[in-house]
Amino acid sequence: MSPDANGRLSLNTMTTKAFTLREAVEASAAAGLEAIGLWRDRVAEAGLDTAAKLVRDNGLRVSSLCRGGFLTGVDGAAALDDNRRAIEEAATLGTRELVLVVGGIPDRDLVAARQRVADRLDELVPYAVEHDVRLALEPLHPVFCADRAVISTLGQALAMAAPYPPAAVGVVVDTFHVWWDPELAAGIAAAGAQDRISSYQVCDWLVPMMPDPLVSRGMMGDGVIDFAAITALVRDAGYQGDVEVEIFNEKIWATAGSAVIETMKQRFRELVAPALTAG
Amino acid sequence: MSPDANGRLSLNTMTTKAFTLREAVEASAAAGLEAIGLWRDRVAEAGLDTAAKLVRDNGLRVSSLCRGGFLTGVDGAAALDDNRRAIEEAATLGTRELVLVVGGIPDRDLVAARQRVADRLDELVPYAVEHDVRLALEPLHPVFCADRAVISTLGQALAMAAPYPPAAVGVVVDTFHVWWDPELAAGIAAAGAQDRISSYQVCDWLVPMMPDPLVSRGMMGDGVIDFAAITALVRDAGYQGDVEVEIFNEKIWATAGSAVIETMKQRFRELVAPALTAG
């Protein structure tokens, strides 16, 4: 891995949503990036083996695969099957980190939904370990608790990861989701101390928000997040991995992918990279 | 205070936004309610002394006054003045509980904004104590962290209250704001054990959300919150006070206030009252 902070920048394919996998890979390589974060839909369109070869042939690391999860349904059989496929895909693509968005509440029972996540995680861990893949629990902003993720904080994700070895279950630190957390410093430090930081993802919190919070993410610098402060916490926690930029934003999606990548590189260089190595 | 759970229901004037103070007070009394939660705008329109007399003459308790706060600005002098006025108003209206929405971030420095809340709270506490008014810190859902409240959890509110006596600084438990919190049970139990629950407010979390989260609150039963579960936590924490219904919702605001009050009474009776006294 590059010792240079800029070498740790990774494009998550969601940021350049209009790109095919090939376009995203080739644009990343052309822009001098060393890593890429993949969504399963783009991988499926390209075909798994083709995708793996494309990434390899272009000399990129796969920083993570997004995403498994959605484990909170009352009947979990289909979700477990799908997560096993995701584990296999991660292994084939050569990444250790499979991001899990655990799912929301199908009814009003939040406690039971969280328990189903724990139970199904327990079923998936051996399969992940067998494939040398880590299940990376992603706390989502509490605005998504009802419909996307009943894990809302790093502390809660770490508690759910605790029964398993750090090589089997990790956590994702995504600035958009965790920036508000009064326990953020403690959560990041604990995640680092336990060697459980699977991924550090950066994007901004826009004010005002978009009408749909799902697509209210912004390019770093366009919102209110203090990237220097959060990045310093991640650095001090010992994280040495890639930094993914994963932005859901209609305007960015309507912009040419190559221009988005250039802006991303510039903002990363200005706002994230300095704190990633200094200290 | 009525030992009957239904006697603890309180209409927050925001729920019947189109009502003048007089209309809200008279409709509450006519509906057999024993308490009312007041917003300062309606009080100001009526005139403070007139408002106090209106409420008294109609035999209602004032469960809380909403709201002071907005203490995070870089220059705090005007905000402190306004909060002193709010303290005086609460005392005149005969309520001990002044709800504080502490304010968002004027820049990207969340840590500094939180510190300003702590510093200004420290300035306000003696004035509140002198007027026998409690400053009730309200954690707001993290979706409002940027623009409305840098206090996002009960645990954080209790930490900020800790330097002061329970009679001087309390916390608000509002289901809409706290339902997602993985530490909710511990937070409510601690708030009760410290005798710091200033107000229990109920309204629902709608799915899907409205485009503006501020007005995405729903009548109890219209969303995904488990009122029996949260109310039981509040009951077990020893809370004996009123239960306010405070709903920001365009459809409810467009409905006749008397009809809203009838629906509120019915939903309260079905979804909240049973857990308030049983156990």
Coordinates of C-alpha atoms in Angstrom, one line a residue:
Chain A
M1 CA 0.0 0.0 0.0
S2 CA 1.2 3.5 -0.8
P3 CA 2.7 5.3 2.1
D4 CA 1.4 8.5 0.5
A5 CA -2.0 9.6 1.7
N6 CA -3.2 10.4 -1.8
G7 CA -2.5 6.8 -2.7
R8 CA -5.1 5.7 -0.2
L9 CA -8.0 7.4 -2.0
S10 CA -10.6 5.0 -3.4
L11 CA -13.5 5.7 -5.7
N12 CA -16.7 4.0 -4.6
T13 CA -18.6 3.1 -7.8
M14 CA -21.8 4.7 -6.4
T15 CA -20.1 8.1 -6.7
T16 CA -20.0 7.8 -10.5
K17 CA -23.3 6.0 -10.8
A18 CA -23.6 6.4 -14.5
F19 CA -20.4 4.6 -15.2
T20 CA -20.3 0.9 -16.1
L21 CA -17.8 -1.1 -14.0
R22 CA -15.3 -1.0 -16.9
E23 CA -15.7 2.8 -17.2
A24 CA -15.3 3.3 -13.4
V25 CA -12.2 1.1 -13.3
E26 CA -10.5 2.6 -16.3
A27 CA -11.3 6.2 -15.2
S28 CA -9.9 5.4 -11.8
A29 CA -6.7 4.0 -13.2
A30 CA -6.4 6.9 -15.6
A31 CA -6.8 9.3 -12.7
G32 CA -3.9 7.6 -10.9
L33 CA -6.1 6.1 -8.2
E34 CA -4.8 2.8 -6.6
A35 CA -8.0 1.5 -5.2
I36 CA -11.7 1.2 -6.0
G37 CA -14.8 0.3 -3.9
L38 CA -17.3 -1.8 -5.8
W39 CA -21.1 -2.1 -5.6
R40 CA -22.5 -5.5 -6.4
D41 CA -24.9 -4.2 -9.1
R42 CA -22.0 -3.0 -11.3
V43 CA -20.1 -6.2 -10.6
A44 CA -23.1 -8.3 -11.6
E45 CA -23.6 -6.3 -14.8
A46 CA -20.0 -6.9 -15.8
G47 CA -20.0 -10.5 -14.7
L48 CA -18.1 -11.5 -11.6
D49 CA -15.0 -13.0 -13.2
T50 CA -14.8 -10.3 -15.8
A51 CA -15.0 -7.7 -13.0
A52 CA -12.3 -9.4 -11.0
K53 CA -10.0 -9.5 -14.1
L54 CA -10.8 -5.9 -15.0
V55 CA -9.8 -4.6 -11.6
R56 CA -6.7 -6.8 -11.5
D57 CA -5.6 -5.9 -15.0
N58 CA -5.9 -2.2 -14.2
G59 CA -3.7 -2.6 -11.1
L60 CA -6.3 -1.5 -8.6
R61 CA -7.0 -2.8 -5.1
V62 CA -10.6 -3.4 -4.2
S63 CA -11.1 -1.5 -1.0
S64 CA -14.5 -3.0 -0.2
L65 CA -17.6 -4.6 -1.7
C66 CA -20.9 -2.9 -1.1
R67 CA -23.1 -4.5 0.1
G68 CA -24.6 -7.4 2.0
G69 CA -27.0 -7.2 4.9
F70 CA -30.7 -6.5 5.0
L71 CA -30.9 -9.2 7.7
T72 CA -33.9 -7.9 9.6
G73 CA -36.7 -9.5 7.7
V74 CA -38.9 -11.9 9.6
D75 CA -38.0 -14.7 7.2
G76 CA -34.2 -14.6 6.8
A77 CA -33.5 -17.5 4.5
A78 CA -33.3 -15.5 1.2
A79 CA -31.2 -12.8 2.9
L80 CA -28.8 -15.4 4.2
D81 CA -28.4 -16.9 0.8
D82 CA -27.8 -13.5 -0.8
N83 CA -25.2 -12.7 1.9
R84 CA -23.4 -16.0 1.2
R85 CA -23.2 -15.0 -2.5
A86 CA -21.8 -11.6 -1.5
I87 CA -19.1 -13.3 0.6
E88 CA -18.1 -15.4 -2.4
E89 CA -18.1 -12.4 -4.6
A90 CA -15.9 -10.4 -2.2
A91 CA -13.4 -13.3 -2.1
T92 CA -13.4 -13.6 -5.9
L93 CA -12.9 -9.8 -6.3
G94 CA -9.9 -10.0 -3.9
T95 CA -11.2 -7.8 -1.1
R96 CA -11.4 -8.8 2.5
E97 CA -14.1 -6.2 3.4
L98 CA -17.8 -6.9 2.7
V99 CA -19.9 -3.9 3.9
L100 CA -23.2 -4.9 5.5
V101 CA -26.1 -2.5 5.7
V102 CA -28.1 -4.5 8.2
G103 CA -31.7 -3.6 7.4
G104 CA -34.5 -1.6 9.0
I105 CA -37.6 -2.6 10.9
P106 CA -40.3 -4.6 9.2
D107 CA -42.7 -3.8 12.0
R108 CA -42.5 -1.7 15.2
D109 CA -40.2 -4.1 17.1
L110 CA -36.8 -2.6 17.0
V111 CA -35.4 -4.8 19.7
A112 CA -36.4 -7.9 17.9
A113 CA -35.0 -6.6 14.6
R114 CA -31.6 -6.0 16.2
Q115 CA -31.7 -9.5 17.6
R116 CA -32.4 -11.0 14.2
V117 CA -29.2 -9.2 12.9
A118 CA -27.2 -10.7 15.7
D119 CA -28.6 -14.2 15.1
R120 CA -28.0 -14.0 11.3
L121 CA -24.6 -12.5 11.7
D122 CA -23.8 -15.6 13.8
E123 CA -24.9 -17.8 11.0
L124 CA -22.8 -15.9 8.4
V125 CA -19.5 -15.5 10.3
P126 CA -18.2 -19.1 9.7
Y127 CA -18.9 -18.8 6.0
A128 CA -17.1 -15.4 5.9
V129 CA -14.1 -16.8 7.8
E130 CA -13.9 -19.7 5.4
H131 CA -13.6 -17.3 2.5
D132 CA -11.2 -15.0 4.3
V133 CA -13.7 -12.2 4.1
R134 CA -14.6 -9.8 6.9
L135 CA -18.2 -8.8 7.6
A136 CA -18.0 -5.0 8.0
L137 CA -21.0 -3.7 10.0
E138 CA -21.9 -0.2 8.8
P139 CA -23.7 2.0 11.3
L140 CA -26.1 4.2 9.3
H141 CA -27.3 7.7 10.4
P142 CA -30.3 7.3 12.7
V143 CA -32.4 8.9 10.0
F144 CA -32.2 5.5 8.3
C145 CA -33.0 3.4 11.3
A146 CA -36.6 2.6 10.2
D147 CA -35.9 1.6 6.6
R148 CA -32.2 0.7 6.2
A149 CA -30.2 0.0 9.3
V150 CA -31.0 -0.7 12.9
I151 CA -27.3 -0.2 13.7
S152 CA -26.9 3.5 14.3
T153 CA -23.7 4.1 16.1
L154 CA -20.1 2.7 16.1
G155 CA -20.5 1.7 19.7
Q156 CA -23.5 -0.4 18.8
A157 CA -21.7 -1.9 15.9
L158 CA -18.7 -2.8 18.0
A159 CA -21.0 -4.4 20.6
M160 CA -22.5 -6.6 17.9
A161 CA -19.0 -7.4 16.6
A162 CA -17.6 -8.2 20.0
P163 CA -18.3 -12.0 20.1
Y164 CA -16.2 -12.5 17.0
P165 CA -12.5 -12.1 16.1
P166 CA -11.5 -8.8 14.5
A167 CA -10.6 -10.6 11.4
A168 CA -14.2 -11.9 11.0
V169 CA -16.3 -8.9 11.9
G170 CA -15.4 -5.2 11.5
V171 CA -17.1 -1.9 11.3
V172 CA -17.3 0.9 8.8
V173 CA -16.6 4.5 9.7
D174 CA -18.6 6.7 7.2
T175 CA -18.4 10.4 8.0
F176 CA -22.0 11.0 6.7
H177 CA -23.4 8.5 9.1
V178 CA -21.4 9.1 12.3
W179 CA -20.3 12.8 12.3
W180 CA -23.1 13.8 14.8
D181 CA -22.3 11.1 17.4
P182 CA -21.3 12.5 20.8
E183 CA -19.5 9.2 21.4
L184 CA -17.6 9.3 18.0
A185 CA -14.1 9.8 19.4
A186 CA -14.5 6.9 21.8
G187 CA -16.1 4.7 19.1
I188 CA -13.4 5.3 16.6
A189 CA -10.6 4.8 19.2
A190 CA -12.2 1.5 20.3
A191 CA -12.7 0.3 16.7
G192 CA -9.0 1.0 16.1
A193 CA -7.8 -0.6 19.3
Q194 CA -9.7 -3.7 18.4
D195 CA -8.4 -3.7 14.8
R196 CA -11.9 -3.6 13.5
I197 CA -11.9 -0.6 11.2
S198 CA -12.9 -2.3 7.9
S199 CA -13.3 0.9 5.9
Y200 CA -13.1 4.7 6.2
Q201 CA -15.6 6.4 3.9
V202 CA -15.9 10.1 3.4
C203 CA -18.6 12.3 2.1
D204 CA -20.3 15.4 3.5
W205 CA -23.6 16.2 5.2
L206 CA -25.5 18.9 3.2
V207 CA -27.4 21.7 4.8
P208 CA -30.2 22.0 4.0
M209 CA -30.8 18.4 3.4
M210 CA -32.2 17.1 0.1
P211 CA -35.9 15.9 0.4
D212 CA -34.7 12.3 0.3
P213 CA -32.0 11.8 2.9
L214 CA -30.6 8.9 1.0
V215 CA -29.3 11.2 -1.7
S216 CA -28.4 14.1 0.6
R217 CA -24.7 13.3 0.6
G218 CA -22.3 15.8 -0.7
M219 CA -18.7 16.1 -2.0
M220 CA -16.3 16.8 0.9
G221 CA -16.3 20.5 1.6
D222 CA -19.9 21.1 0.3
G223 CA -21.4 20.5 3.8
V224 CA -20.8 20.8 7.5
I225 CA -18.5 17.9 8.3
D226 CA -15.1 18.6 9.9
F227 CA -13.0 16.1 7.9
A228 CA -9.7 17.1 9.5
A229 CA -11.1 16.3 13.0
I230 CA -12.7 13.0 12.1
T231 CA -9.8 11.9 9.9
A232 CA -7.4 12.6 12.7
L233 CA -9.4 10.3 15.0
V234 CA -9.3 7.6 12.4
R235 CA -5.5 8.1 11.9
D236 CA -4.9 8.1 15.6
A237 CA -6.9 4.8 15.9
G238 CA -4.2 3.3 13.7
Y239 CA -6.2 2.8 10.5
Q240 CA -3.9 2.3 7.5
G241 CA -6.4 1.3 4.8
D242 CA -8.0 3.0 1.9
V243 CA -10.4 6.0 2.1
E244 CA -13.5 5.5 0.0
V245 CA -15.5 8.3 -1.4
E246 CA -19.1 7.1 -1.6
I247 CA -21.6 9.8 -2.6
F248 CA -25.3 9.5 -3.3
N249 CA -26.2 12.8 -4.9
E250 CA -28.4 13.5 -8.0
K251 CA -26.3 16.4 -9.1
I252 CA -23.1 14.5 -8.9
W253 CA -24.6 11.6 -10.7
A254 CA -25.6 14.0 -13.5
T255 CA -22.0 15.3 -13.8
A256 CA -19.4 13.6 -16.1
G257 CA -17.6 10.9 -14.1
S258 CA -14.2 12.1 -15.0
A259 CA -15.0 15.6 -13.7
V260 CA -16.4 14.1 -10.5
I261 CA -13.2 12.1 -10.0
E262 CA -11.0 15.2 -10.5
T263 CA -13.1 17.2 -7.9
M264 CA -12.9 14.2 -5.6
K265 CA -9.1 14.0 -5.8
Q266 CA -8.8 17.7 -5.2
R267 CA -11.1 17.8 -2.2
F268 CA -9.5 14.7 -0.8
R269 CA -6.0 16.3 -1.1
E270 CA -7.2 19.5 0.6
L271 CA -9.5 18.2 3.3
V272 CA -8.7 14.6 4.1
A273 CA -5.2 13.7 3.1
P274 CA -3.4 16.2 5.4
A275 CA -5.0 14.8 8.5
L276 CA -4.5 11.2 7.4
T277 CA -0.7 11.3 7.8
A278 CA 0.1 14.3 10.0
G279 CA -0.5 14.3 13.7
Chain B
M1 CA -52.3 15.3 39.5
S2 CA -54.8 12.8 38.4
P3 CA -53.8 9.2 39.2
D4 CA -55.6 8.2 36.0
A5 CA -53.3 7.9 33.0
N6 CA -55.7 9.7 30.8
G7 CA -55.5 12.7 33.1
R8 CA -51.8 13.0 32.3
L9 CA -52.4 13.8 28.6
S10 CA -51.3 17.3 27.6
L11 CA -51.9 19.0 24.3
N12 CA -48.8 20.9 23.1
T13 CA -50.0 24.0 21.2
M14 CA -47.9 23.1 18.2
T15 CA -50.1 20.2 17.5
T16 CA -53.1 22.5 16.9
K17 CA -51.0 25.2 15.2
A18 CA -53.9 27.1 13.7
F19 CA -55.4 27.7 17.1
T20 CA -54.8 30.9 19.0
L21 CA -53.8 30.4 22.6
R22 CA -57.4 31.0 23.8
E23 CA -58.7 28.5 21.3
A24 CA -56.2 25.9 22.3
V25 CA -56.9 26.4 26.0
E26 CA -60.6 26.3 25.7
A27 CA -60.6 23.3 23.3
S28 CA -58.4 21.4 25.8
A29 CA -60.6 22.2 28.7
A30 CA -63.7 21.3 26.7
A31 CA -62.1 18.0 25.8
G32 CA -61.5 17.2 29.4
L33 CA -57.7 17.6 29.3
E34 CA -56.0 18.7 32.5
A35 CA -52.8 20.0 31.1
I36 CA -51.4 22.0 28.2
G37 CA -47.9 22.5 26.8
L38 CA -47.3 26.1 25.5
W39 CA -45.2 27.5 22.8
R40 CA -43.9 31.0 23.4
D41 CA -45.2 32.4 20.1
R42 CA -48.8 31.7 21.1
V43 CA -48.2 33.1 24.6
A44 CA -46.7 36.3 23.1
E45 CA -49.6 36.8 20.8
A46 CA -52.0 36.5 23.7
G47 CA -49.8 38.5 26.0
L48 CA -48.0 36.8 28.9
D49 CA -50.3 37.8 31.8
T50 CA -53.5 37.2 29.7
A51 CA -52.1 33.7 28.8
A52 CA -51.3 32.9 32.4
K53 CA -54.8 33.9 33.5
L54 CA -56.5 32.0 30.6
V55 CA -54.8 28.8 31.5
R56 CA -55.5 29.3 35.2
D57 CA -59.1 30.2 34.7
N58 CA -59.6 27.1 32.6
G59 CA -58.2 24.9 35.3
L60 CA -55.2 23.6 33.3
R61 CA -51.7 22.8 34.4
V62 CA -48.9 24.0 32.1
S63 CA -46.9 20.9 31.5
S64 CA -44.0 22.8 29.8
L65 CA -43.0 25.9 28.0
C66 CA -41.4 25.5 24.5
R67 CA -38.8 26.8 24.0
G68 CA -35.6 28.4 24.9
G69 CA -32.2 27.4 23.7
F70 CA -30.4 28.2 20.4
L71 CA -27.3 28.8 22.5
T72 CA -24.6 27.8 19.9
G73 CA -24.2 31.1 18.1
V74 CA -20.7 32.6 18.2
D75 CA -22.1 35.7 19.9
G76 CA -24.3 34.5 22.7
A77 CA -25.5 37.7 24.3
A78 CA -28.9 38.0 22.5
A79 CA -29.6 34.3 23.0
L80 CA -28.9 34.6 26.7
D81 CA -31.2 37.5 27.0
D82 CA -33.9 35.7 25.2
N83 CA -33.5 32.6 27.4
R84 CA -33.8 34.8 30.5
R85 CA -37.1 36.1 29.2
A86 CA -38.2 32.5 28.6
I87 CA -37.3 31.7 32.2
E88 CA -39.4 34.6 33.4
E89 CA -42.3 33.5 31.2
A90 CA -42.2 30.0 32.4
A91 CA -42.4 31.2 36.0
T92 CA -45.3 33.5 35.2
L93 CA -47.1 30.8 33.4
G94 CA -46.7 28.5 36.4
T95 CA -44.6 25.7 34.9
R96 CA -41.3 24.4 36.2
E97 CA -40.2 23.0 32.9
L98 CA -38.6 25.2 30.2
V99 CA -37.7 23.1 27.1
L100 CA -34.4 24.0 25.6
V101 CA -33.6 23.2 21.9
V102 CA -29.9 24.0 22.2
G103 CA -29.1 25.0 18.6
G104 CA -27.1 23.6 15.7
I105 CA -23.6 24.4 14.3
P106 CA -22.9 27.8 12.9
D107 CA -19.7 26.4 11.2
R108 CA -18.1 23.0 11.0
D109 CA -16.9 22.9 14.7
L110 CA -19.3 20.6 16.5
V111 CA -17.1 20.3 19.5
A112 CA -16.9 24.0 20.0
A113 CA -20.7 24.4 19.5
R114 CA -21.3 21.8 22.3
Q115 CA -18.9 23.7 24.5
R116 CA -20.8 26.9 24.0
V117 CA -24.0 25.2 25.1
A118 CA -22.3 24.0 28.3
D119 CA -20.8 27.5 28.9
R120 CA -24.1 29.3 28.4
L121 CA -26.1 26.7 30.4
D122 CA -23.8 27.5 33.2
E123 CA -24.7 31.2 32.9
L124 CA -28.4 30.5 32.8
V125 CA -28.8 28.0 35.6
P126 CA -28.6 30.5 38.5
Y127 CA -31.3 32.6 36.9
A128 CA -33.5 29.6 36.4
V129 CA -33.1 28.4 39.9
E130 CA -33.9 31.9 41.2
H131 CA -37.2 31.6 39.3
D132 CA -37.9 28.0 40.3
V133 CA -37.7 26.9 36.7
R134 CA -35.9 23.9 35.4
L135 CA -33.9 24.0 32.2
A136 CA -35.1 20.9 30.2
L137 CA -32.4 19.9 27.7
E138 CA -34.1 18.2 24.7
P139 CA -32.0 15.8 22.7
L140 CA -33.2 16.1 19.1
H141 CA -32.9 13.3 16.5
P142 CA -29.5 13.4 14.9
V143 CA -31.1 14.5 11.6
F144 CA -31.3 17.9 13.3
C145 CA -27.7 18.0 14.6
A146 CA -26.5 20.5 12.0
D147 CA -29.4 23.0 12.1
R148 CA -31.2 22.6 15.4
A149 CA -29.6 20.7 18.3
V150 CA -26.1 19.5 18.9
I151 CA -27.5 17.4 21.7
S152 CA -28.6 14.1 20.1
T153 CA -29.0 11.5 22.8
L154 CA -30.3 11.3 26.4
G155 CA -26.9 10.1 27.5
Q156 CA -25.4 13.3 26.1
A157 CA -28.1 15.5 27.7
L158 CA -27.6 13.8 31.0
A159 CA -23.8 14.4 30.8
M160 CA -24.5 18.0 30.2
A161 CA -26.9 18.2 33.1
A162 CA -24.7 16.4 35.5
P163 CA -22.9 19.4 37.0
Y164 CA -26.3 20.8 38.2
P165 CA -28.9 19.7 40.7
P166 CA -31.9 17.7 39.2
A167 CA -34.2 20.6 40.1
A168 CA -32.2 23.0 38.0
V169 CA -31.5 21.0 34.8
G170 CA -33.6 18.2 33.4
V171 CA -34.0 16.3 30.1
V172 CA -36.9 15.8 27.7
V173 CA -37.8 12.3 26.4
D174 CA -39.5 12.8 23.1
T175 CA -40.2 9.5 21.3
F176 CA -39.7 11.1 17.8
H177 CA -36.2 12.1 18.7
V178 CA -35.0 9.2 20.8
W179 CA -36.7 6.0 19.6
W180 CA -33.8 4.8 17.5
D181 CA -31.2 5.1 20.2
P182 CA -29.5 1.8 21.1
E183 CA -28.8 3.2 24.5
L184 CA -32.4 4.4 25.1
A185 CA -33.3 2.0 27.9
A186 CA -30.2 3.0 29.8
G187 CA -30.7 6.7 29.1
I188 CA -34.3 6.7 30.3
A189 CA -33.5 4.7 33.4
A190 CA -30.6 7.0 34.3
A191 CA -32.8 10.1 33.7
G192 CA -35.4 8.7 36.0
A193 CA -32.9 7.6 38.7
Q194 CA -31.5 11.1 38.7
D195 CA -35.1 12.6 38.8
R196 CA -34.3 14.6 35.7
I197 CA -37.2 13.7 33.4
S198 CA -38.7 17.1 32.8
S199 CA -41.2 16.0 30.1
Y200 CA -42.3 13.0 28.2
Q201 CA -43.5 13.8 24.7
V202 CA -45.0 11.4 22.3
C203 CA -45.5 11.5 18.5
D204 CA -44.6 9.0 15.8
W205 CA -41.9 8.6 13.2
L206 CA -43.4 8.4 9.7
V207 CA -42.2 6.0 7.0
P208 CA -41.5 7.3 4.4
M209 CA -40.4 10.6 5.9
M210 CA -41.8 13.9 4.7
P211 CA -39.3 15.9 2.5
D212 CA -38.7 18.2 5.5
P213 CA -37.9 16.1 8.6
L214 CA -39.1 19.0 10.8
V215 CA -42.7 18.2 9.8
S216 CA -42.3 14.5 9.5
R217 CA -43.9 13.8 12.8
G218 CA -47.1 11.7 13.0
M219 CA -50.0 11.0 15.3
M220 CA -49.2 8.1 17.6
G221 CA -50.0 4.9 15.6
D222 CA -49.3 6.4 12.2
G223 CA -45.6 5.5 12.2
V224 CA -43.2 2.9 13.4
I225 CA -42.6 3.8 17.1
D226 CA -43.4 1.2 19.7
F227 CA -45.2 3.4 22.3
A228 CA -45.9 0.6 24.7
A229 CA -42.2 -0.2 24.9
I230 CA -40.9 3.3 25.4
T231 CA -43.7 4.3 27.7
A232 CA -43.0 1.3 29.9
L233 CA -39.3 2.5 30.2
V234 CA -40.5 6.0 31.2
R235 CA -43.0 4.5 33.7
D236 CA -40.4 2.2 35.2
A237 CA -38.0 5.2 35.5
G238 CA -40.5 6.6 37.9
Y239 CA -41.9 9.5 35.8
Q240 CA -45.2 10.7 37.2
G241 CA -45.7 13.8 35.1
D242 CA -47.7 14.8 32.1
V243 CA -47.4 13.3 28.6
E244 CA -47.3 15.9 25.9
V245 CA -48.4 15.4 22.3
E246 CA -46.3 17.7 20.1
I247 CA -46.8 17.1 16.4
F248 CA -45.3 19.0 13.5
N249 CA -47.3 17.8 10.5
E250 CA -48.8 19.8 7.7
K251 CA -51.8 17.5 7.3
I252 CA -52.6 17.6 11.0
W253 CA -52.2 21.4 11.0
A254 CA -54.8 21.5 8.1
T255 CA -57.3 19.5 10.2
A256 CA -59.8 21.1 12.5
G257 CA -58.2 21.4 16.0
S258 CA -61.1 19.8 17.8
A259 CA -60.9 16.7 15.5
V260 CA -57.1 16.5 16.1
I261 CA -57.7 16.6 19.9
E262 CA -60.3 13.8 19.7
T263 CA -57.9 11.6 17.6
M264 CA -55.1 12.4 20.0
K265 CA -57.2 11.4 23.0
Q266 CA -58.1 8.1 21.4
R267 CA -54.6 7.2 20.3
F268 CA -53.2 8.1 23.7
R269 CA -55.8 5.9 25.4
E270 CA -55.0 3.0 23.1
L271 CA -51.3 3.2 22.7
V272 CA -49.8 5.2 25.5
A273 CA -52.0 5.2 28.6
P274 CA -52.0 1.4 29.2
A275 CA -48.3 1.2 29.5
L276 CA -48.1 4.4 31.6
T277 CA -49.7 2.7 34.7
A278 CA -49.5 -1.0 34.1
G279 CA -46.3 -3.0 34.6

